[in-house]
Short mmCIF file of C-alpha atoms and ligand atoms in Angstrom, two decimals:
data_model
loop_
_atom_site.label_atom_id
_atom_site.label_comp_id
_atom_site.label_asym_id
_atom_site.label_seq_id
_atom_site.Cartn_x
_atom_site.Cartn_y
_atom_site.Cartn_z
CA MET A 691 28.99 9.31 4.57
CA LEU A 692 28.40 5.73 4.74
CA THR A 693 27.81 3.92 1.54
CA GLU A 694 30.11 1.14 1.92
CA PRO A 695 27.27 -1.85 2.42
CA GLN A 696 27.19 -3.88 5.02
CA LYS A 697 27.31 -7.56 4.65
CA ASN A 698 24.43 -10.10 6.32
CA VAL A 699 22.03 -7.89 7.84
CA SER A 700 18.65 -9.37 9.03
CA LEU A 701 15.62 -7.79 7.73
CA ALA A 702 13.25 -9.16 10.56
CA PRO A 703 12.82 -6.10 12.22
CA PHE A 704 12.32 -4.23 8.14
CA ASN A 705 9.29 -6.17 7.25
CA SER A 706 5.58 -6.12 9.15
CA LEU A 707 5.23 -9.89 8.57
CA ALA A 708 8.33 -10.59 10.84
CA LEU A 709 9.41 -12.96 8.31
CA PRO A 710 13.48 -13.65 9.01
CA ALA A 711 15.76 -13.27 6.15
CA LEU A 712 19.04 -11.94 5.33
CA ALA A 713 20.46 -9.27 3.05
CA GLY A 714 23.53 -10.02 1.50
CA ARG A 715 25.17 -6.47 1.38
CA TYR A 716 22.76 -3.62 3.37
CA VAL A 717 22.55 0.04 2.72
CA ARG A 718 20.71 2.47 4.60
CA VAL A 719 19.64 5.58 2.20
CA THR A 720 19.40 8.59 4.42
CA ALA A 721 20.60 10.93 1.55
CA SER A 722 19.87 10.99 -2.04
CA GLU A 723 23.62 11.51 -2.96
CA GLN A 724 24.77 8.07 -1.25
CA LEU A 725 22.38 6.64 -4.39
CA MET A 726 25.45 8.32 -6.66
CA ALA A 727 28.21 6.02 -5.17
CA LEU A 728 25.93 2.67 -5.92
CA THR A 729 25.00 3.41 -9.75
CA GLY A 730 25.18 0.66 -11.74
CA THR A 731 24.26 -1.86 -9.34
CA ARG A 732 21.73 -4.57 -10.89
CA ARG A 733 20.19 -6.39 -8.01
CA CYS A 734 18.92 -5.34 -5.31
CA PHE A 735 15.96 -3.96 -3.80
CA VAL A 736 14.78 -1.49 -2.44
CA LEU A 737 12.94 -1.11 1.26
CA GLY A 738 10.62 1.39 2.69
CA GLY A 739 8.60 0.48 5.88
CA GLY A 740 8.18 -3.36 4.66
CA SER A 741 4.21 -3.08 5.36
CA ASN A 742 3.84 -4.26 2.14
CA LEU A 743 6.56 -7.28 1.81
CA VAL A 744 6.87 -10.90 1.93
CA LEU A 745 10.22 -12.12 2.33
CA THR A 746 10.37 -15.98 0.86
CA GLY A 747 14.36 -16.06 1.84
CA ASP A 748 17.47 -15.33 2.23
CA PHE A 749 18.16 -12.06 -0.68
CA ASP A 750 22.25 -12.19 -1.96
CA GLY A 751 21.48 -8.82 -3.52
CA LEU A 752 22.00 -5.47 -2.51
CA VAL A 753 19.02 -3.68 -0.09
CA LEU A 754 18.70 -0.35 -0.14
CA HIS A 755 16.70 1.06 2.88
CA MET A 756 15.08 4.06 2.33
CA ALA A 757 15.66 6.61 5.03
CA ILE A 758 15.64 9.87 3.34
CA SER A 759 13.87 12.44 5.66
CA GLY A 760 12.28 16.04 5.37
CA ARG A 761 8.57 17.26 4.95
CA ALA A 762 8.15 20.89 2.99
CA LEU A 763 5.77 23.19 1.84
CA ILE A 764 7.46 23.99 -1.59
CA GLY A 765 4.90 26.14 -2.78
CA GLU A 766 1.08 27.34 -3.20
CA ASP A 767 -1.33 29.44 -5.43
CA ALA A 768 -5.37 30.26 -5.30
CA HIS A 769 -5.91 26.40 -5.86
CA ALA A 770 -3.77 24.01 -3.94
CA TRP A 771 -0.43 23.87 -1.87
CA ARG A 772 2.58 21.55 -2.50
CA VAL A 773 4.05 19.65 -0.34
CA ARG A 774 7.01 17.57 -0.37
CA ALA A 775 8.01 14.77 1.51
CA GLY A 776 11.20 12.43 2.04
CA ALA A 777 10.65 9.27 0.94
CA GLY A 778 11.32 7.40 4.22
CA GLU A 779 9.41 9.85 5.69
CA ASN A 780 6.36 7.93 7.74
CA TRP A 781 3.32 7.80 6.17
CA HIS A 782 0.92 8.71 8.61
CA ASP A 783 2.82 10.74 10.67
CA PHE A 784 3.43 12.74 6.75
CA VAL A 785 0.02 13.04 6.77
CA GLN A 786 -0.74 13.75 10.96
CA TRP A 787 1.66 16.30 9.72
CA THR A 788 -0.54 17.96 7.07
CA LEU A 789 -3.17 18.34 8.69
CA ALA A 790 -2.00 19.99 11.82
CA GLN A 791 -0.78 22.50 9.18
CA GLY A 792 -4.51 23.04 8.10
CA TRP A 793 -3.71 20.96 4.62
CA PRO A 794 -6.27 18.74 4.03
CA GLY A 795 -6.13 16.15 0.90
CA LEU A 796 -5.09 13.32 2.61
CA GLU A 797 -7.04 12.06 5.68
CA ASN A 798 -8.79 9.12 4.36
CA LEU A 799 -5.29 7.41 3.98
CA SER A 800 -4.68 7.78 7.85
CA LEU A 801 -2.84 5.43 9.42
CA ILE A 802 -1.75 3.55 6.02
CA PRO A 803 1.44 2.16 7.20
CA GLY A 804 5.27 2.33 5.43
CA THR A 805 6.51 5.26 4.07
CA ALA A 806 6.05 7.80 1.75
CA GLY A 807 8.03 6.73 -0.84
CA ALA A 808 6.24 3.51 -1.29
CA ALA A 809 2.73 5.62 -1.35
CA PRO A 810 2.79 5.99 -5.45
CA VAL A 811 4.60 2.41 -6.38
CA GLN A 812 1.02 0.66 -5.48
CA ASN A 813 -0.46 3.52 -5.44
CA ILE A 814 -2.22 3.18 -1.96
CA GLY A 815 -5.45 3.47 -1.82
CA ALA A 816 -8.66 3.60 1.01
CA TYR A 817 -11.98 4.61 2.00
CA GLY A 818 -12.28 6.12 -1.73
CA LEU A 819 -9.48 7.79 -2.17
CA GLU A 820 -5.95 7.22 -4.15
CA VAL A 821 -2.89 8.16 -3.38
CA ALA A 822 -2.78 9.35 -7.29
CA GLU A 823 -5.79 11.96 -7.13
CA ARG A 824 -3.44 14.09 -4.30
CA PHE A 825 0.26 12.86 -6.73
CA LEU A 826 1.89 16.23 -8.61
CA TRP A 827 5.16 14.71 -9.38
CA LEU A 828 8.24 13.07 -7.38
CA THR A 829 12.07 12.44 -7.95
CA ALA A 830 13.35 9.08 -9.02
CA PHE A 831 17.15 8.27 -8.74
CA ASP A 832 17.77 6.15 -11.85
CA LEU A 833 20.66 3.74 -10.71
CA GLN A 834 21.27 2.83 -14.49
CA THR A 835 22.53 6.65 -15.71
CA GLY A 836 23.32 7.95 -12.10
CA LYS A 837 20.80 10.65 -12.33
CA SER A 838 17.74 12.30 -11.47
CA ALA A 839 14.75 12.23 -13.48
CA ARG A 840 10.95 14.04 -12.52
CA PHE A 841 7.73 11.78 -12.50
CA GLU A 842 4.50 13.25 -13.24
CA ARG A 843 1.25 11.91 -12.79
CA GLU A 844 0.95 10.25 -16.48
CA ASP A 845 4.32 9.00 -16.03
CA CYS A 846 3.64 6.86 -13.34
CA ARG A 847 0.76 5.41 -14.96
CA PHE A 848 -1.22 4.52 -11.49
CA GLY A 849 -3.79 1.81 -11.62
CA TYR A 850 -5.74 -0.02 -8.57
CA ARG A 851 -2.66 -1.01 -6.35
CA ASP A 852 -0.40 -0.24 -9.25
CA SER A 853 1.86 1.68 -11.02
CA VAL A 854 4.86 2.29 -13.59
CA PHE A 855 7.31 1.49 -10.63
CA LYS A 856 5.80 -1.23 -9.38
CA ARG A 857 4.89 -2.78 -13.10
CA GLU A 858 8.18 -2.67 -14.63
CA GLY A 859 9.65 -3.92 -11.47
CA TRP A 860 12.35 -0.99 -10.72
CA HIS A 861 12.72 -1.91 -7.31
CA LEU A 862 14.00 -5.10 -7.65
CA ASN A 863 15.81 -4.44 -10.67
CA GLY A 864 18.17 -1.67 -10.07
CA ARG A 865 16.42 0.86 -11.87
CA TYR A 866 14.58 3.79 -10.03
CA VAL A 867 14.95 5.03 -7.17
CA ILE A 868 12.61 7.12 -5.30
CA THR A 869 13.79 9.54 -3.27
CA GLU A 870 10.94 12.43 -2.61
CA ILE A 871 7.44 13.13 -3.62
CA VAL A 872 4.73 16.42 -4.00
CA PHE A 873 1.30 16.19 -3.15
CA GLU A 874 -0.88 18.49 -4.34
CA LEU A 875 -3.63 19.42 -1.76
CA PRO A 876 -6.95 21.26 -2.35
CA LYS A 877 -8.11 24.50 -0.87
CA ARG A 878 -11.43 24.39 -2.15
CA TRP A 879 -11.71 20.71 -0.03
CA THR A 880 -14.75 18.35 0.09
CA PRO A 881 -14.83 15.10 2.34
CA LEU A 882 -15.19 11.77 0.97
CA THR A 883 -17.79 10.19 3.18
CA GLY A 884 -19.76 7.53 0.88
CA TYR A 885 -17.77 4.87 2.66
CA ALA A 886 -20.17 3.08 5.33
CA ASP A 887 -17.77 3.02 8.43
CA ILE A 888 -17.15 6.65 7.93
CA GLY A 889 -20.50 7.95 7.23
CA GLU A 890 -21.88 6.04 10.05
CA TRP A 891 -18.98 7.32 12.39
CA LEU A 892 -20.14 10.70 11.85
CA ALA A 893 -23.61 10.10 12.34
CA ALA A 894 -23.26 8.67 15.71
CA ARG A 895 -21.67 12.09 16.49
CA ARG A 896 -24.05 14.04 15.16
CA ILE A 897 -21.40 15.31 12.34
CA SER A 898 -22.77 17.02 9.60
CA THR A 899 -20.29 19.48 8.36
CA PRO A 900 -17.13 17.45 9.10
CA SER A 901 -13.93 19.13 8.75
CA PRO A 902 -10.46 16.98 7.45
CA GLY A 903 -9.57 15.89 11.17
CA ASN A 904 -13.07 14.19 11.93
CA VAL A 905 -12.37 12.13 8.63
CA ALA A 906 -9.41 11.27 9.66
CA ASP A 907 -10.20 10.15 12.97
CA ALA A 908 -13.29 8.49 11.55
CA VAL A 909 -10.91 5.99 9.08
CA ILE A 910 -8.00 5.68 12.29
CA SER A 911 -11.02 4.23 14.37
CA ALA A 912 -12.32 2.20 11.79
CA ARG A 913 -8.83 0.91 10.49
CA ARG A 914 -8.03 0.36 14.37
CA ARG A 915 -11.49 -2.00 14.91
CA LYS A 916 -11.20 -3.96 11.63
CA LEU A 917 -7.20 -4.81 11.13
CA PRO A 918 -4.46 -6.15 13.34
CA ASP A 919 -1.55 -3.74 14.90
CA PRO A 920 1.41 -4.89 12.66
CA ALA A 921 3.09 -4.91 16.10
CA ARG A 922 0.96 -6.86 17.60
CA LEU A 923 0.21 -9.35 15.60
CA PRO A 924 2.35 -9.01 11.97
CA ASN A 925 1.14 -8.61 8.53
CA VAL A 926 0.86 -6.53 5.99
CA GLY A 927 -2.72 -5.14 5.24
CA SER A 928 -4.96 -6.87 2.56
CA PHE A 929 -2.91 -9.71 1.34
CA PHE A 930 -5.22 -9.86 -1.88
CA GLN A 931 -6.24 -7.27 -4.03
CA ASN A 932 -9.79 -7.24 -4.88
CA PRO A 933 -10.26 -8.94 -8.33
CA ALA A 934 -12.43 -7.92 -11.23
CA VAL A 935 -14.26 -10.24 -13.40
CA ASP A 936 -16.80 -9.56 -16.55
CA GLU A 937 -20.03 -9.44 -16.31
CA THR A 938 -20.94 -12.59 -17.15
CA LYS A 939 -19.01 -14.11 -15.18
CA ALA A 940 -20.05 -11.38 -12.64
CA VAL A 941 -24.00 -12.29 -13.10
CA GLU A 942 -23.35 -16.21 -13.16
CA LEU A 943 -21.79 -15.78 -9.40
CA LEU A 944 -24.99 -13.52 -7.96
CA GLU A 945 -27.45 -16.45 -9.18
CA LEU A 946 -25.80 -18.64 -7.42
CA TYR A 947 -24.71 -15.93 -4.44
CA PRO A 948 -27.82 -13.08 -4.34
CA ASP A 949 -25.57 -11.50 -1.20
CA LEU A 950 -22.07 -11.03 -3.48
CA PRO A 951 -20.58 -7.88 -2.71
CA ARG A 952 -19.70 -6.23 -5.97
CA TYR A 953 -18.26 -3.19 -7.29
CA PRO A 954 -19.37 -2.14 -11.30
CA GLN A 955 -16.23 -0.50 -12.44
CA PRO A 956 -15.87 2.41 -15.78
CA ASP A 957 -14.39 -0.06 -17.70
CA GLY A 958 -17.83 -2.34 -17.70
CA ARG A 959 -15.49 -4.96 -15.60
CA VAL A 960 -17.32 -5.84 -12.06
CA LYS A 961 -14.83 -5.73 -8.60
CA LEU A 962 -15.86 -8.09 -6.30
CA SER A 963 -14.67 -8.51 -2.78
CA ALA A 964 -11.67 -11.17 -1.79
CA GLY A 965 -12.43 -10.55 1.74
CA TRP A 966 -16.24 -12.33 1.14
CA LEU A 967 -14.63 -15.10 -0.97
CA ILE A 968 -11.84 -15.93 1.03
CA GLU A 969 -14.39 -16.42 3.85
CA ARG A 970 -16.84 -17.88 1.64
CA ALA A 971 -13.94 -20.37 0.68
CA GLY A 972 -14.04 -21.21 4.46
CA TRP A 973 -10.15 -19.98 5.06
CA LYS A 974 -11.75 -16.71 7.74
CA GLY A 975 -9.47 -17.51 11.00
CA LYS A 976 -8.32 -20.76 9.82
CA ARG A 977 -4.87 -21.18 10.39
CA ILE A 978 -1.82 -23.37 8.38
CA GLY A 979 0.75 -24.10 11.19
CA PRO A 980 1.96 -20.46 12.28
CA VAL A 981 0.44 -18.50 9.89
CA GLY A 982 -3.85 -17.54 9.22
CA MET A 983 -6.42 -15.65 7.90
CA TYR A 984 -7.08 -12.65 9.84
CA GLU A 985 -10.62 -14.31 12.22
CA LYS A 986 -11.53 -10.96 11.95
CA HIS A 987 -11.04 -9.71 8.67
CA ALA A 988 -10.27 -12.59 6.32
CA LEU A 989 -8.23 -10.53 3.79
CA VAL A 990 -5.10 -9.78 5.72
CA LEU A 991 -2.95 -12.42 6.26
CA VAL A 992 -1.81 -12.93 9.65
CA ASN A 993 1.77 -14.59 11.71
CA HIS A 994 0.93 -15.86 14.69
CA GLY A 995 4.47 -16.70 15.90
CA GLY A 996 7.61 -17.83 14.08
CA ALA A 997 6.86 -18.02 10.50
CA ARG A 998 8.68 -18.35 7.64
CA GLY A 999 8.38 -17.01 4.42
CA LEU A 1000 8.14 -20.64 2.52
CA ASP A 1001 5.02 -20.89 5.16
CA VAL A 1002 3.18 -17.85 3.88
CA VAL A 1003 3.65 -18.90 0.51
CA ALA A 1004 1.78 -22.29 1.38
CA LEU A 1005 -0.87 -20.32 2.55
CA THR A 1006 -1.39 -17.93 -0.28
CA ARG A 1007 -1.96 -21.23 -2.40
CA ALA A 1008 -4.24 -22.57 -0.78
CA VAL A 1009 -5.86 -19.71 -0.07
CA GLN A 1010 -6.32 -19.79 -3.37
CA SER A 1011 -7.22 -22.68 -4.49
CA GLY A 1012 -9.90 -22.44 -2.22
CA VAL A 1013 -10.94 -19.26 -3.64
CA SER A 1014 -10.83 -20.36 -7.62
CA GLU A 1015 -12.22 -23.82 -6.65
CA LYS A 1016 -15.48 -22.74 -5.55
CA PHE A 1017 -16.26 -19.60 -7.38
CA GLY A 1018 -13.89 -19.69 -10.92
CA VAL A 1019 -12.55 -16.55 -9.45
CA GLU A 1020 -7.86 -16.45 -9.68
CA LEU A 1021 -6.77 -14.17 -6.68
CA GLN A 1022 -3.54 -12.14 -6.70
CA PRO A 1023 -1.80 -10.96 -3.72
CA GLU A 1024 -1.22 -7.00 -2.67
CA PRO A 1025 2.39 -7.34 -1.50
CA VAL A 1026 5.79 -8.02 -3.35
CA PHE A 1027 7.44 -11.06 -2.58
CA LEU A 1028 11.19 -11.10 -2.22
N1 EPU B 552 -15.72 -8.95 3.30
C1 EPU B 552 -16.16 -10.35 4.45
N2 EPU B 552 -15.63 -10.94 5.16
C2 EPU B 552 -14.66 -10.50 5.49
C3 EPU B 552 -13.50 -9.30 5.04
C4 EPU B 552 -14.79 -8.29 4.09
O1 EPU B 552 -17.24 -11.16 4.14
O2 EPU B 552 -14.03 -11.09 6.37
C5 EPU B 552 -16.37 -8.11 2.73
C6 EPU B 552 -17.60 -7.65 3.12
O3 EPU B 552 -18.52 -7.86 2.05
C7 EPU B 552 -17.07 -6.08 3.00
C8 EPU B 552 -16.65 -6.20 1.89
O4 EPU B 552 -15.69 -7.67 2.02
O5 EPU B 552 -18.15 -5.17 3.09
C9 EPU B 552 -15.58 -4.96 1.70
O6 EPU B 552 -14.82 -4.96 2.70
P1 EPU B 552 -13.90 -3.47 2.95
O7 EPU B 552 -14.95 -2.59 3.28
O8 EPU B 552 -13.23 -4.01 4.60
O9 EPU B 552 -12.72 -3.50 2.34
P2 EPU B 552 -11.83 -4.21 1.69
O10 EPU B 552 -12.14 -4.73 0.24
O11 EPU B 552 -11.57 -5.74 2.26
C10 EPU B 552 -9.97 -2.62 0.50
C11 EPU B 552 -8.57 -2.30 0.25
C12 EPU B 552 -8.23 -1.72 2.21
C13 EPU B 552 -9.07 -0.54 2.31
C14 EPU B 552 -10.14 -0.91 2.19
C15 EPU B 552 -11.17 0.33 2.66
C16 EPU B 552 -8.10 -3.74 -1.72
C17 EPU B 552 -7.22 -4.75 -1.78
N3 EPU B 552 -7.95 -2.89 0.21
O12 EPU B 552 -10.26 -3.54 1.77
O13 EPU B 552 -6.75 -1.34 1.51
O14 EPU B 552 -8.28 -0.18 3.38
O15 EPU B 552 -10.97 -1.27 0.94
O16 EPU B 552 -10.63 1.41 1.78
O17 EPU B 552 -8.69 -2.44 -1.94
C18 EPU B 552 -4.82 -2.74 1.70
O18 EPU B 552 -4.81 -2.67 0.78
O19 EPU B 552 -4.00 -2.79 2.45
C19 EPU B 552 -5.68 -2.51 2.87
C20 EPU B 552 -5.86 -2.61 4.33
#
């Protein structure tokens, strides 16, 4: 088994923004045993599908490119199927496979780019569902001790597009590398159709009791309509997180902008739509050099061709300043910057 890292490997084919960068050392990891030989590595980066990543330049450490495959039913009881995915499984293919087996529960997360191993890191979410809600446990290899550890849901400390893996920077500092994930898929399934995009798709087809496949098709249709295909127009999906502000700030903004989209949170804060703020700050469809904010969805940063990491950094800062000056709201990027 090849574990000897390769030197100076181009990461351009492995990131969906198609940014150029070299990895000082690179290993494609197809089995967790390979990680054993890498115990003690400190400066490393765990790469999944590269669909939530901004490469700002060359990386002088070790890139672990996760390609562990495998899908299996590992157990079931009266309430749920327990299904395992290797960290390198393509997320959308895995979701489609669960649906084809007759195991519902992940359909709202159809067509999200990336790998299964990356899904818990930023707790991917869409159309009213976060992966945390279907998560049972995961196995991660500890590069410092050379042992595998199991993380239950509580251990992962999931938040909005967040987990302990992201918060502690473990994808960067040579600690835990996720190797497999187990999901719990409910036998008593109820469709999540609260989002307008899904409700309208079903209504147009007069579907009143949707199947999991119907919901998946509705989600796929909405994503294809709104989000650019990274293979044609390189991007990383939503580029900024939807910001949460306190109630006083939300009321202040609402007086100035009565059509401000707002989503009250259980903790009393109010989540705003980053896409709306960016559009109203004048950045929808606007470009700086080779990069721009997508003309059909202001939240998506796109590479029109030939962009470098620093072009992305410049646009990130310009959009953040534009939104901050107009609304007094600070936007945080969603992807990881390396
Ligand atoms: N909007 C605008 N202008 C735009 C885009 C959006 O005004 O150019 C406003 C609209 O008012 C719209 C609202 O923003 O009603 C919300 O937009 P949308 O329904 O597209 O959802 P989003 O908040 O932009 C979030 C997730 C997406 C997820 C969708 C659907 C974040 C940062 N993004 O987007 O996740 O697919 O909801 O659930 O939470 C991703 O993380 O990469 C991603 C695509």
